[in-house]
Amino acid sequence: MATADQMKALVRSHAEGDDTKFYAVALQVAARAARGGQSHFAQELRDLVDALRKQPVREPGRPIPVTQPRGELSGLLSVSYPETRMADLVLEPDVRERLDRVIVEQRQQDRLRAQGFRPLRRLLLIGPPGTGKTMTASALAGDLHLPLFLIRLDGLITKFMGETAAKLRLVFDALSETRGVYLFDEVDALGGERARTNDVGEIRRVLNSFLQFLEQDESDSLLVAATNHPQMLDRAMFRRFDAVIDYPLPTADVAKAVIRNRLANVRLGRIAWGDIATAAKGLSHAEITLASERAAKEAILAKHDAVTTAGLVVALRERQARSTQ
Ligand SMILES: Nc1ncnc2c1ncn2[C@@H]1O[C@H](COP(=O)(O)OP(=O)(O)OP(=O)(O)O)[C@@H](O)[C@H]1O
Ligand SMILES: [Mg+2]
């Protein structure tokens, strides 16, 4: 059964509207029950949490508008209502702390604004591929029950500067009109050599108008920009964000948590985590996730009753070989 602390945590997270915390505590109660031999109750509770987590939830007083972008915007933005939650992400403690801070300030923004403060809302996420930057934008939207708008930068950058600025304006108008998480993925495309046009002056102007819109943006939306080429970003860009967050490749502990997370519903044998750490070194969260899936599928198809160290090591080595290709 739940301990007194767990009951208090449940009530507190309910009062704060913190679903992630609430379900996390419920799962702790389930784990405790399982350890205490109440496996049936534990399973029922886990199933219940799984089912409830999948339900679309609405923030009280903030009905989600119908926001499928129309007209010209439809070529620039795509919208989704992610089911990803912050709890699905495995992060370094300091990265999680910084993101939790964003969530808290967003949830309590009315109180902050009433005293003349603005919540954290413009984030720049930097890190190698597959470390969870895009997933973070989804999880922020998921935890805050906001729509996620993905900005299509390729649709934005055109040969005609006048047009690009007009399109950028449409996007930034949307930020004010519909509160959401707006993800500018691979934002280096706006300021780097990957921009489709070859005219340097042209790129400069695109970047300048982006910076200008960014500066003028007073909306309630969250603006998340992500890149794995920070060196390609203009220095002026960094100043415009409330937080610049680095996403490192996983440490051994994080790698272990990624595997455990992905294989939460699968039986794990006795795993030699030291061997796993060696095999996973240098791989991203995404690669480790894929290797875990591979090992689990192998085990299921071979009718093994658990995923083994050897199975995981083979799958991780295979990923290593691929990433050095
Ligand atoms: N921190 C993480 N915790 C758990 N799973 C992760 C994490 N990072 C990545 N993954 C897994 O890898 C997938 C891809 O990650 P994601 O798209 O967020 O990477 P990214 O940092 O945006 O990479 P890119 O720079 O290539 O866009 C996720 O959908 C998830 O399955
Ligand atoms: Mg990404």
mmCIF file of C-alpha atoms and ligand atoms in Angstrom:
data_model
loop_
_atom_site.group_PDB
_atom_site.id
_atom_site.type_symbol
_atom_site.label_atom_id
_atom_site.label_comp_id
_atom_site.label_asym_id
_atom_site.label_seq_id
_atom_site.Cartn_x
_atom_site.Cartn_y
_atom_site.Cartn_z
ATOM 1 C CA MET A 1 0.000 0.000 0.000
ATOM 2 C CA ALA A 2 0.982 3.623 -0.348
ATOM 3 C CA THR A 3 3.116 5.169 2.344
ATOM 4 C CA ALA A 4 2.103 8.376 4.067
ATOM 5 C CA ASP A 5 4.659 10.308 1.998
ATOM 6 C CA GLN A 6 3.273 8.864 -1.212
ATOM 7 C CA MET A 7 -0.268 9.862 -0.248
ATOM 8 C CA LYS A 8 0.887 13.384 0.493
ATOM 9 C CA ALA A 9 2.779 13.550 -2.808
ATOM 10 C CA LEU A 10 -0.342 12.369 -4.646
ATOM 11 C CA VAL A 11 -2.529 15.039 -3.088
ATOM 12 C CA ARG A 12 0.073 17.731 -3.656
ATOM 13 C CA SER A 13 0.628 16.863 -7.317
ATOM 14 C CA HIS A 14 -3.135 16.759 -7.865
ATOM 15 C CA ALA A 15 -3.465 20.249 -6.386
ATOM 16 C CA GLU A 16 -0.647 21.521 -8.595
ATOM 17 C CA GLY A 17 -2.168 19.946 -11.687
ATOM 18 C CA ASP A 18 1.097 18.076 -12.162
ATOM 19 C CA ASP A 19 -0.027 14.922 -13.979
ATOM 20 C CA THR A 20 3.499 13.690 -14.577
ATOM 21 C CA LYS A 21 4.296 13.733 -10.882
ATOM 22 C CA PHE A 22 0.919 12.259 -9.983
ATOM 23 C CA TYR A 23 1.374 9.267 -12.272
ATOM 24 C CA ALA A 24 5.006 8.839 -11.253
ATOM 25 C CA VAL A 25 3.932 8.548 -7.612
ATOM 26 C CA ALA A 26 1.111 6.173 -8.555
ATOM 27 C CA LEU A 27 3.710 3.979 -10.261
ATOM 28 C CA GLN A 28 5.862 4.095 -7.127
ATOM 29 C CA VAL A 29 2.846 2.858 -5.187
ATOM 30 C CA ALA A 30 2.463 0.054 -7.738
ATOM 31 C CA ALA A 31 6.148 -0.865 -7.447
ATOM 32 C CA ARG A 32 5.879 -0.954 -3.659
ATOM 33 C CA ALA A 33 2.784 -3.127 -3.861
ATOM 34 C CA ALA A 34 4.567 -5.501 -6.240
ATOM 35 C CA ARG A 35 7.474 -5.801 -3.829
ATOM 36 C CA GLY A 36 5.006 -6.487 -1.047
ATOM 37 C CA GLY A 37 3.561 -9.407 -2.995
ATOM 38 C CA GLN A 38 0.396 -7.627 -4.216
ATOM 39 C CA SER A 39 1.230 -8.273 -7.847
ATOM 40 C CA HIS A 40 -2.373 -8.246 -9.042
ATOM 41 C CA PHE A 41 -3.100 -4.844 -7.542
ATOM 42 C CA ALA A 42 0.276 -3.566 -8.833
ATOM 43 C CA GLN A 43 -0.526 -4.632 -12.373
ATOM 44 C CA GLU A 44 -4.030 -3.135 -12.244
ATOM 45 C CA LEU A 45 -2.644 0.151 -11.029
ATOM 46 C CA ARG A 46 0.029 0.202 -13.757
ATOM 47 C CA ASP A 47 -2.564 -0.557 -16.437
ATOM 48 C CA LEU A 48 -4.795 2.180 -15.102
ATOM 49 C CA VAL A 49 -1.975 4.730 -15.221
ATOM 50 C CA ASP A 50 -1.086 3.638 -18.772
ATOM 51 C CA ALA A 51 -4.678 3.995 -19.930
ATOM 52 C CA LEU A 52 -5.181 7.394 -18.281
ATOM 53 C CA ARG A 53 -1.900 8.768 -19.580
ATOM 54 C CA LYS A 54 -3.064 8.090 -23.124
ATOM 55 C CA GLN A 55 -6.212 10.167 -22.699
ATOM 56 C CA PRO A 56 -6.039 13.664 -24.062
ATOM 57 C CA VAL A 57 -6.259 15.963 -21.059
ATOM 58 C CA ARG A 58 -7.262 19.568 -21.124
ATOM 59 C CA GLU A 59 -5.833 22.230 -18.969
ATOM 60 C CA PRO A 60 -8.652 23.660 -16.881
ATOM 61 C CA GLY A 61 -9.911 26.896 -18.345
ATOM 62 C CA ARG A 62 -7.813 26.565 -21.475
ATOM 63 C CA PRO A 63 -9.769 24.634 -24.030
ATOM 64 C CA ILE A 64 -7.609 23.553 -26.918
ATOM 65 C CA PRO A 65 -8.826 25.405 -29.987
ATOM 66 C CA VAL A 66 -9.140 23.767 -33.360
ATOM 67 C CA THR A 67 -5.827 24.831 -34.711
ATOM 68 C CA GLN A 68 -5.172 22.987 -37.921
ATOM 69 C CA PRO A 69 -3.329 25.724 -39.812
ATOM 70 C CA ARG A 70 -5.215 26.925 -42.862
ATOM 71 C CA GLY A 71 -4.341 28.728 -46.058
ATOM 72 C CA GLU A 72 -0.772 29.797 -46.505
ATOM 73 C CA LEU A 73 0.090 28.806 -42.930
ATOM 74 C CA SER A 74 -0.601 25.171 -43.692
ATOM 75 C CA GLY A 75 2.556 25.017 -45.802
ATOM 76 C CA LEU A 76 4.608 26.539 -42.991
ATOM 77 C CA LEU A 77 3.311 24.858 -39.853
ATOM 78 C CA SER A 78 2.084 21.426 -38.963
ATOM 79 C CA VAL A 79 0.288 20.771 -35.705
ATOM 80 C CA SER A 80 0.022 17.774 -33.411
ATOM 81 C CA TYR A 81 -1.069 17.021 -29.870
ATOM 82 C CA PRO A 82 1.817 14.908 -28.571
ATOM 83 C CA GLU A 83 1.314 12.180 -26.031
ATOM 84 C CA THR A 84 4.997 12.336 -25.101
ATOM 85 C CA ARG A 85 5.608 13.336 -21.498
ATOM 86 C CA MET A 86 8.663 14.708 -19.710
ATOM 87 C CA ALA A 87 8.740 11.451 -17.751
ATOM 88 C CA ASP A 88 9.479 9.594 -21.009
ATOM 89 C CA LEU A 89 12.736 11.512 -21.428
ATOM 90 C CA VAL A 90 15.959 10.349 -19.841
ATOM 91 C CA LEU A 91 18.063 13.408 -19.139
ATOM 92 C CA GLU A 92 21.052 14.575 -17.184
ATOM 93 C CA PRO A 93 19.817 15.853 -13.823
ATOM 94 C CA ASP A 94 20.755 19.451 -14.576
ATOM 95 C CA VAL A 95 18.994 19.401 -17.949
ATOM 96 C CA ARG A 96 15.866 18.010 -16.319
ATOM 97 C CA GLU A 97 16.026 20.629 -13.614
ATOM 98 C CA ARG A 98 16.145 23.411 -16.171
ATOM 99 C CA LEU A 99 13.205 21.978 -18.100
ATOM 100 C CA ASP A 100 11.206 21.440 -14.901
ATOM 101 C CA ARG A 101 11.763 25.102 -14.185
ATOM 102 C CA VAL A 102 10.226 25.991 -17.561
ATOM 103 C CA ILE A 103 7.187 23.815 -16.814
ATOM 104 C CA VAL A 104 6.695 25.317 -13.358
ATOM 105 C CA GLU A 105 6.950 28.884 -14.667
ATOM 106 C CA GLN A 106 4.576 28.099 -17.526
ATOM 107 C CA ARG A 107 2.038 26.487 -15.201
ATOM 108 C CA GLN A 108 2.164 29.416 -12.821
ATOM 109 C CA GLN A 109 2.520 32.132 -15.414
ATOM 110 C CA ASP A 110 -0.591 33.969 -14.283
ATOM 111 C CA ARG A 111 0.935 34.487 -10.856
ATOM 112 C CA LEU A 112 4.226 35.633 -12.384
ATOM 113 C CA ARG A 113 2.557 38.005 -14.818
ATOM 114 C CA ALA A 114 0.381 39.483 -12.089
ATOM 115 C CA GLN A 115 3.613 40.678 -10.470
ATOM 116 C CA GLY A 116 5.103 41.894 -13.734
ATOM 117 C CA PHE A 117 7.332 38.915 -14.486
ATOM 118 C CA ARG A 118 7.407 36.794 -17.615
ATOM 119 C CA PRO A 119 7.774 33.028 -17.549
ATOM 120 C CA LEU A 120 10.695 31.343 -19.312
ATOM 121 C CA ARG A 121 9.465 30.674 -22.814
ATOM 122 C CA ARG A 122 12.209 30.901 -25.441
ATOM 123 C CA LEU A 123 14.527 27.903 -25.414
ATOM 124 C CA LEU A 124 17.491 27.027 -27.559
ATOM 125 C CA LEU A 125 18.393 23.333 -27.423
ATOM 126 C CA ILE A 126 21.846 22.331 -28.597
ATOM 127 C CA GLY A 127 23.289 18.870 -28.975
ATOM 128 C CA PRO A 128 24.236 15.981 -31.241
ATOM 129 C CA PRO A 129 21.554 14.053 -33.185
ATOM 130 C CA GLY A 130 19.308 11.722 -31.236
ATOM 131 C CA THR A 131 19.738 13.230 -27.769
ATOM 132 C CA GLY A 132 16.122 14.249 -27.267
ATOM 133 C CA LYS A 133 15.798 17.826 -28.523
ATOM 134 C CA THR A 134 12.764 17.254 -30.712
ATOM 135 C CA MET A 135 11.349 14.912 -28.095
ATOM 136 C CA THR A 136 11.705 17.677 -25.503
ATOM 137 C CA ALA A 137 9.503 19.988 -27.557
ATOM 138 C CA SER A 138 6.888 17.210 -27.760
ATOM 139 C CA ALA A 139 7.135 16.501 -24.042
ATOM 140 C CA LEU A 140 6.770 20.178 -23.119
ATOM 141 C CA ALA A 141 3.635 20.305 -25.253
ATOM 142 C CA GLY A 142 2.443 17.026 -23.759
ATOM 143 C CA ASP A 143 2.980 18.014 -20.133
ATOM 144 C CA LEU A 144 1.504 21.481 -20.627
ATOM 145 C CA HIS A 145 -1.388 20.113 -22.730
ATOM 146 C CA LEU A 146 -0.548 22.484 -25.555
ATOM 147 C CA PRO A 147 -0.492 21.870 -29.285
ATOM 148 C CA LEU A 148 2.929 21.399 -30.858
ATOM 149 C CA PHE A 149 3.549 23.396 -34.011
ATOM 150 C CA LEU A 150 6.427 22.333 -36.161
ATOM 151 C CA ILE A 151 7.743 25.122 -38.342
ATOM 152 C CA ARG A 152 8.845 23.947 -41.744
ATOM 153 C CA LEU A 153 11.960 25.960 -42.347
ATOM 154 C CA ASP A 154 12.302 24.666 -45.880
ATOM 155 C CA GLY A 155 8.886 26.091 -46.645
ATOM 156 C CA LEU A 156 9.917 29.345 -45.070
ATOM 157 C CA ILE A 157 13.089 30.087 -46.934
ATOM 158 C CA THR A 158 12.366 31.204 -50.430
ATOM 159 C CA LYS A 159 14.355 32.893 -53.079
ATOM 160 C CA PHE A 160 12.534 36.123 -52.488
ATOM 161 C CA MET A 161 13.420 37.978 -49.357
ATOM 162 C CA GLY A 162 10.166 39.928 -49.240
ATOM 163 C CA GLU A 163 8.319 36.631 -49.243
ATOM 164 C CA THR A 164 10.415 35.059 -46.524
ATOM 165 C CA ALA A 165 9.814 37.991 -44.213
ATOM 166 C CA ALA A 166 6.083 37.854 -44.925
ATOM 167 C CA LYS A 167 6.037 34.145 -44.166
ATOM 168 C CA LEU A 168 7.986 34.598 -40.972
ATOM 169 C CA ARG A 169 5.457 37.223 -39.967
ATOM 170 C CA LEU A 170 2.637 34.737 -40.507
ATOM 171 C CA VAL A 171 4.382 32.244 -38.251
ATOM 172 C CA PHE A 172 5.027 34.774 -35.493
ATOM 173 C CA ASP A 173 1.418 36.011 -35.762
ATOM 174 C CA ALA A 174 0.351 32.425 -35.124
ATOM 175 C CA LEU A 175 2.427 32.384 -31.927
ATOM 176 C CA SER A 176 0.325 35.262 -30.616
ATOM 177 C CA GLU A 177 -2.978 33.892 -31.850
ATOM 178 C CA THR A 178 -2.724 30.316 -30.625
ATOM 179 C CA ARG A 179 -0.804 29.447 -27.506
ATOM 180 C CA GLY A 180 1.351 26.434 -28.175
ATOM 181 C CA VAL A 181 4.866 25.072 -28.351
ATOM 182 C CA TYR A 182 6.449 26.260 -31.607
ATOM 183 C CA LEU A 183 9.440 24.222 -32.679
ATOM 184 C CA PHE A 184 11.976 25.726 -35.055
ATOM 185 C CA ASP A 185 13.913 22.532 -35.686
ATOM 186 C CA GLU A 186 17.352 22.729 -37.303
ATOM 187 C CA VAL A 187 17.286 26.448 -36.854
ATOM 188 C CA ASP A 188 20.867 26.688 -38.140
ATOM 189 C CA ALA A 189 19.283 26.487 -41.593
ATOM 190 C CA LEU A 190 18.218 30.078 -41.053
ATOM 191 C CA GLY A 191 21.692 31.356 -40.586
ATOM 192 C CA GLY A 192 24.046 28.881 -42.115
ATOM 193 C CA GLU A 193 25.386 27.445 -45.277
ATOM 194 C CA ARG A 194 22.465 25.048 -45.472
ATOM 195 C CA ALA A 195 20.103 27.833 -46.499
ATOM 196 C CA ARG A 196 18.953 27.038 -49.983
ATOM 197 C CA THR A 197 20.003 30.278 -51.545
ATOM 198 C CA ASN A 198 23.638 30.929 -52.321
ATOM 199 C CA ASP A 199 23.462 34.625 -51.857
ATOM 200 C CA VAL A 200 25.155 35.518 -48.581
ATOM 201 C CA GLY A 201 23.416 38.877 -48.356
ATOM 202 C CA GLU A 202 20.138 37.065 -48.789
ATOM 203 C CA ILE A 203 20.810 34.687 -45.890
ATOM 204 C CA ARG A 204 21.839 37.594 -43.749
ATOM 205 C CA ARG A 205 18.523 39.271 -44.356
ATOM 206 C CA VAL A 206 16.556 36.128 -43.580
ATOM 207 C CA LEU A 207 18.458 35.793 -40.334
ATOM 208 C CA ASN A 208 18.001 39.445 -39.470
ATOM 209 C CA SER A 209 14.289 39.313 -39.914
ATOM 210 C CA PHE A 210 14.118 36.133 -37.815
ATOM 211 C CA LEU A 211 16.081 37.849 -35.040
ATOM 212 C CA GLN A 212 13.833 40.866 -35.263
ATOM 213 C CA PHE A 213 10.644 38.814 -34.983
ATOM 214 C CA LEU A 214 12.162 36.839 -32.144
ATOM 215 C CA GLU A 215 12.910 40.024 -30.268
ATOM 216 C CA GLN A 216 9.481 41.529 -30.831
ATOM 217 C CA ASP A 217 7.594 38.370 -29.927
ATOM 218 C CA GLU A 218 5.543 39.031 -26.786
ATOM 219 C CA SER A 219 3.247 36.040 -27.095
ATOM 220 C CA ASP A 220 2.301 33.439 -24.468
ATOM 221 C CA SER A 221 3.624 30.624 -26.612
ATOM 222 C CA LEU A 222 6.771 28.633 -26.017
ATOM 223 C CA LEU A 223 9.348 29.012 -28.739
ATOM 224 C CA VAL A 224 11.791 26.130 -28.955
ATOM 225 C CA ALA A 225 14.695 26.196 -31.400
ATOM 226 C CA ALA A 226 16.955 23.182 -31.843
ATOM 227 C CA THR A 227 20.246 22.647 -33.589
ATOM 228 C CA ASN A 228 23.183 20.291 -33.740
ATOM 229 C CA HIS A 229 25.342 22.925 -35.387
ATOM 230 C CA PRO A 230 25.623 25.680 -32.759
ATOM 231 C CA GLN A 231 28.805 26.929 -34.425
ATOM 232 C CA MET A 232 26.675 27.855 -37.422
ATOM 233 C CA LEU A 233 24.399 30.080 -35.397
ATOM 234 C CA ASP A 234 24.852 33.787 -35.350
ATOM 235 C CA ARG A 235 26.033 35.018 -31.951
ATOM 236 C CA ALA A 236 23.143 37.455 -31.863
ATOM 237 C CA MET A 237 20.832 34.469 -31.822
ATOM 238 C CA PHE A 238 21.924 33.234 -28.387
ATOM 239 C CA ARG A 239 21.015 36.455 -26.621
ATOM 240 C CA ARG A 240 17.421 36.235 -27.791
ATOM 241 C CA PHE A 241 16.696 33.074 -25.815
ATOM 242 C CA ASP A 242 15.719 32.808 -22.132
ATOM 243 C CA ALA A 243 17.624 29.552 -21.810
ATOM 244 C CA VAL A 244 20.274 27.782 -23.869
ATOM 245 C CA ILE A 245 20.335 24.109 -22.926
ATOM 246 C CA ASP A 246 23.031 21.619 -23.893
ATOM 247 C CA TYR A 247 22.069 18.026 -24.644
ATOM 248 C CA PRO A 248 25.126 15.814 -24.143
ATOM 249 C CA LEU A 249 25.541 12.222 -25.303
ATOM 250 C CA PRO A 250 24.430 9.808 -22.576
ATOM 251 C CA THR A 251 26.690 8.908 -19.661
ATOM 252 C CA ALA A 252 26.759 5.266 -18.524
ATOM 253 C CA ASP A 253 23.972 5.981 -16.010
ATOM 254 C CA VAL A 254 21.822 7.696 -18.594
ATOM 255 C CA ALA A 255 22.425 4.864 -21.092
ATOM 256 C CA LYS A 256 21.255 2.376 -18.487
ATOM 257 C CA ALA A 257 18.136 4.411 -17.795
ATOM 258 C CA VAL A 258 17.372 4.700 -21.528
ATOM 259 C CA ILE A 259 17.521 0.904 -21.840
ATOM 260 C CA ARG A 260 15.428 0.334 -18.723
ATOM 261 C CA ASN A 261 12.900 2.895 -19.896
ATOM 262 C CA ARG A 262 12.514 1.392 -23.339
ATOM 263 C CA LEU A 263 12.389 -2.149 -22.007
ATOM 264 C CA ALA A 264 10.110 -1.387 -19.058
ATOM 265 C CA ASN A 265 7.530 -3.879 -20.321
ATOM 266 C CA VAL A 266 10.012 -6.619 -21.178
ATOM 267 C CA ARG A 267 11.701 -9.078 -18.864
ATOM 268 C CA LEU A 268 15.366 -8.252 -18.380
ATOM 269 C CA GLY A 269 17.799 -10.978 -17.371
ATOM 270 C CA ARG A 270 20.628 -10.293 -14.988
ATOM 271 C CA ILE A 271 22.363 -7.516 -16.902
ATOM 272 C CA ALA A 272 26.089 -6.777 -16.596
ATOM 273 C CA TRP A 273 25.716 -3.004 -16.771
ATOM 274 C CA GLY A 274 29.464 -2.453 -16.983
ATOM 275 C CA ASP A 275 29.577 -4.358 -20.289
ATOM 276 C CA ILE A 276 26.566 -2.416 -21.515
ATOM 277 C CA ALA A 277 28.231 0.897 -20.658
ATOM 278 C CA THR A 278 31.270 -0.074 -22.735
ATOM 279 C CA ALA A 279 29.170 -1.158 -25.707
ATOM 280 C CA ALA A 280 26.977 1.941 -25.517
ATOM 281 C CA LYS A 281 29.765 4.471 -25.186
ATOM 282 C CA GLY A 282 29.451 7.260 -27.717
ATOM 283 C CA LEU A 283 25.997 6.224 -28.897
ATOM 284 C CA SER A 284 23.098 8.659 -28.690
ATOM 285 C CA HIS A 285 19.876 8.112 -26.754
ATOM 286 C CA ALA A 286 18.153 7.400 -30.060
ATOM 287 C CA GLU A 287 20.713 4.763 -31.055
ATOM 288 C CA ILE A 288 20.543 3.095 -27.652
ATOM 289 C CA THR A 289 16.743 3.076 -27.881
ATOM 290 C CA LEU A 290 16.904 1.401 -31.286
ATOM 291 C CA ALA A 291 19.439 -1.159 -30.051
ATOM 292 C CA SER A 292 17.199 -1.964 -27.057
ATOM 293 C CA GLU A 293 14.249 -2.496 -29.362
ATOM 294 C CA ARG A 294 16.350 -4.712 -31.586
ATOM 295 C CA ALA A 295 17.512 -6.846 -28.646
ATOM 296 C CA ALA A 296 13.968 -7.160 -27.290
ATOM 297 C CA LYS A 297 12.572 -8.249 -30.648
ATOM 298 C CA GLU A 298 15.351 -10.798 -31.067
ATOM 299 C CA ALA A 299 14.583 -12.224 -27.632
ATOM 300 C CA ILE A 300 10.849 -12.395 -28.334
ATOM 301 C CA LEU A 301 11.252 -14.056 -31.722
ATOM 302 C CA ALA A 302 13.810 -16.539 -30.396
ATOM 303 C CA LYS A 303 11.340 -17.288 -27.586
ATOM 304 C CA HIS A 304 13.931 -16.420 -24.959
ATOM 305 C CA ASP A 305 12.283 -15.541 -21.702
ATOM 306 C CA ALA A 306 14.388 -12.439 -21.103
ATOM 307 C CA VAL A 307 16.642 -9.921 -22.803
ATOM 308 C CA THR A 308 20.245 -10.726 -21.965
ATOM 309 C CA THR A 309 23.492 -8.794 -21.677
ATOM 310 C CA ALA A 310 24.819 -10.581 -24.756
ATOM 311 C CA GLY A 311 21.723 -9.673 -26.778
ATOM 312 C CA LEU A 312 22.020 -6.029 -25.835
ATOM 313 C CA VAL A 313 25.767 -5.910 -26.464
ATOM 314 C CA VAL A 314 25.360 -7.347 -29.969
ATOM 315 C CA ALA A 315 22.648 -4.808 -30.802
ATOM 316 C CA LEU A 316 24.684 -1.921 -29.392
ATOM 317 C CA ARG A 317 27.825 -3.001 -31.310
ATOM 318 C CA GLU A 318 25.771 -3.163 -34.463
ATOM 319 C CA ARG A 319 24.722 0.443 -33.856
ATOM 320 C CA GLN A 320 28.361 1.408 -33.244
ATOM 321 C CA ALA A 321 29.335 -0.139 -36.561
ATOM 322 C CA ARG A 322 26.597 1.769 -38.328
ATOM 323 C CA SER A 323 27.441 5.098 -36.801
ATOM 324 C CA THR A 324 31.093 4.831 -37.800
ATOM 325 C CA GLN A 325 30.170 3.977 -41.374
HETATM 326 N N1 LIG B 1 16.789 11.924 -23.836
HETATM 327 C C1 LIG B 1 16.087 10.899 -24.344
HETATM 328 N N2 LIG B 1 15.388 10.080 -23.534
HETATM 329 C C2 LIG B 1 14.700 9.042 -24.042
HETATM 330 N N3 LIG B 1 14.631 8.758 -25.359
HETATM 331 C C3 LIG B 1 15.305 9.529 -26.217
HETATM 332 C C4 LIG B 1 16.072 10.626 -25.754
HETATM 333 N N4 LIG B 1 16.637 11.220 -26.813
HETATM 334 C C5 LIG B 1 16.259 10.528 -27.884
HETATM 335 N N5 LIG B 1 15.453 9.513 -27.551
HETATM 336 C C6 LIG B 1 14.856 8.564 -28.493
HETATM 337 O O1 LIG B 1 15.347 8.863 -29.787
HETATM 338 C C7 LIG B 1 14.328 9.364 -30.637
HETATM 339 C C8 LIG B 1 14.850 10.536 -31.445
HETATM 340 O O2 LIG B 1 15.171 11.611 -30.581
HETATM 341 P P1 LIG B 1 14.975 13.142 -31.009
HETATM 342 O O3 LIG B 1 14.267 13.216 -32.311
HETATM 343 O O4 LIG B 1 14.372 13.885 -29.888
HETATM 344 O O5 LIG B 1 16.477 13.563 -31.201
HETATM 345 P P2 LIG B 1 17.050 15.011 -31.574
HETATM 346 O O6 LIG B 1 17.929 15.434 -30.462
HETATM 347 O O7 LIG B 1 15.941 15.899 -31.944
HETATM 348 O O8 LIG B 1 17.941 14.651 -32.824
HETATM 349 P P3 LIG B 1 18.258 15.509 -34.162
HETATM 350 O O9 LIG B 1 19.309 16.496 -33.765
HETATM 351 O O10 LIG B 1 18.758 14.497 -35.121
HETATM 352 O O11 LIG B 1 16.983 16.145 -34.593
HETATM 353 C C9 LIG B 1 13.201 9.719 -29.693
HETATM 354 O O12 LIG B 1 11.955 9.636 -30.333
HETATM 355 C C10 LIG B 1 13.355 8.711 -28.576
HETATM 356 O O13 LIG B 1 12.831 7.456 -28.952
HETATM 357 MG MG MG B 2 15.405 16.728 -33.741
#
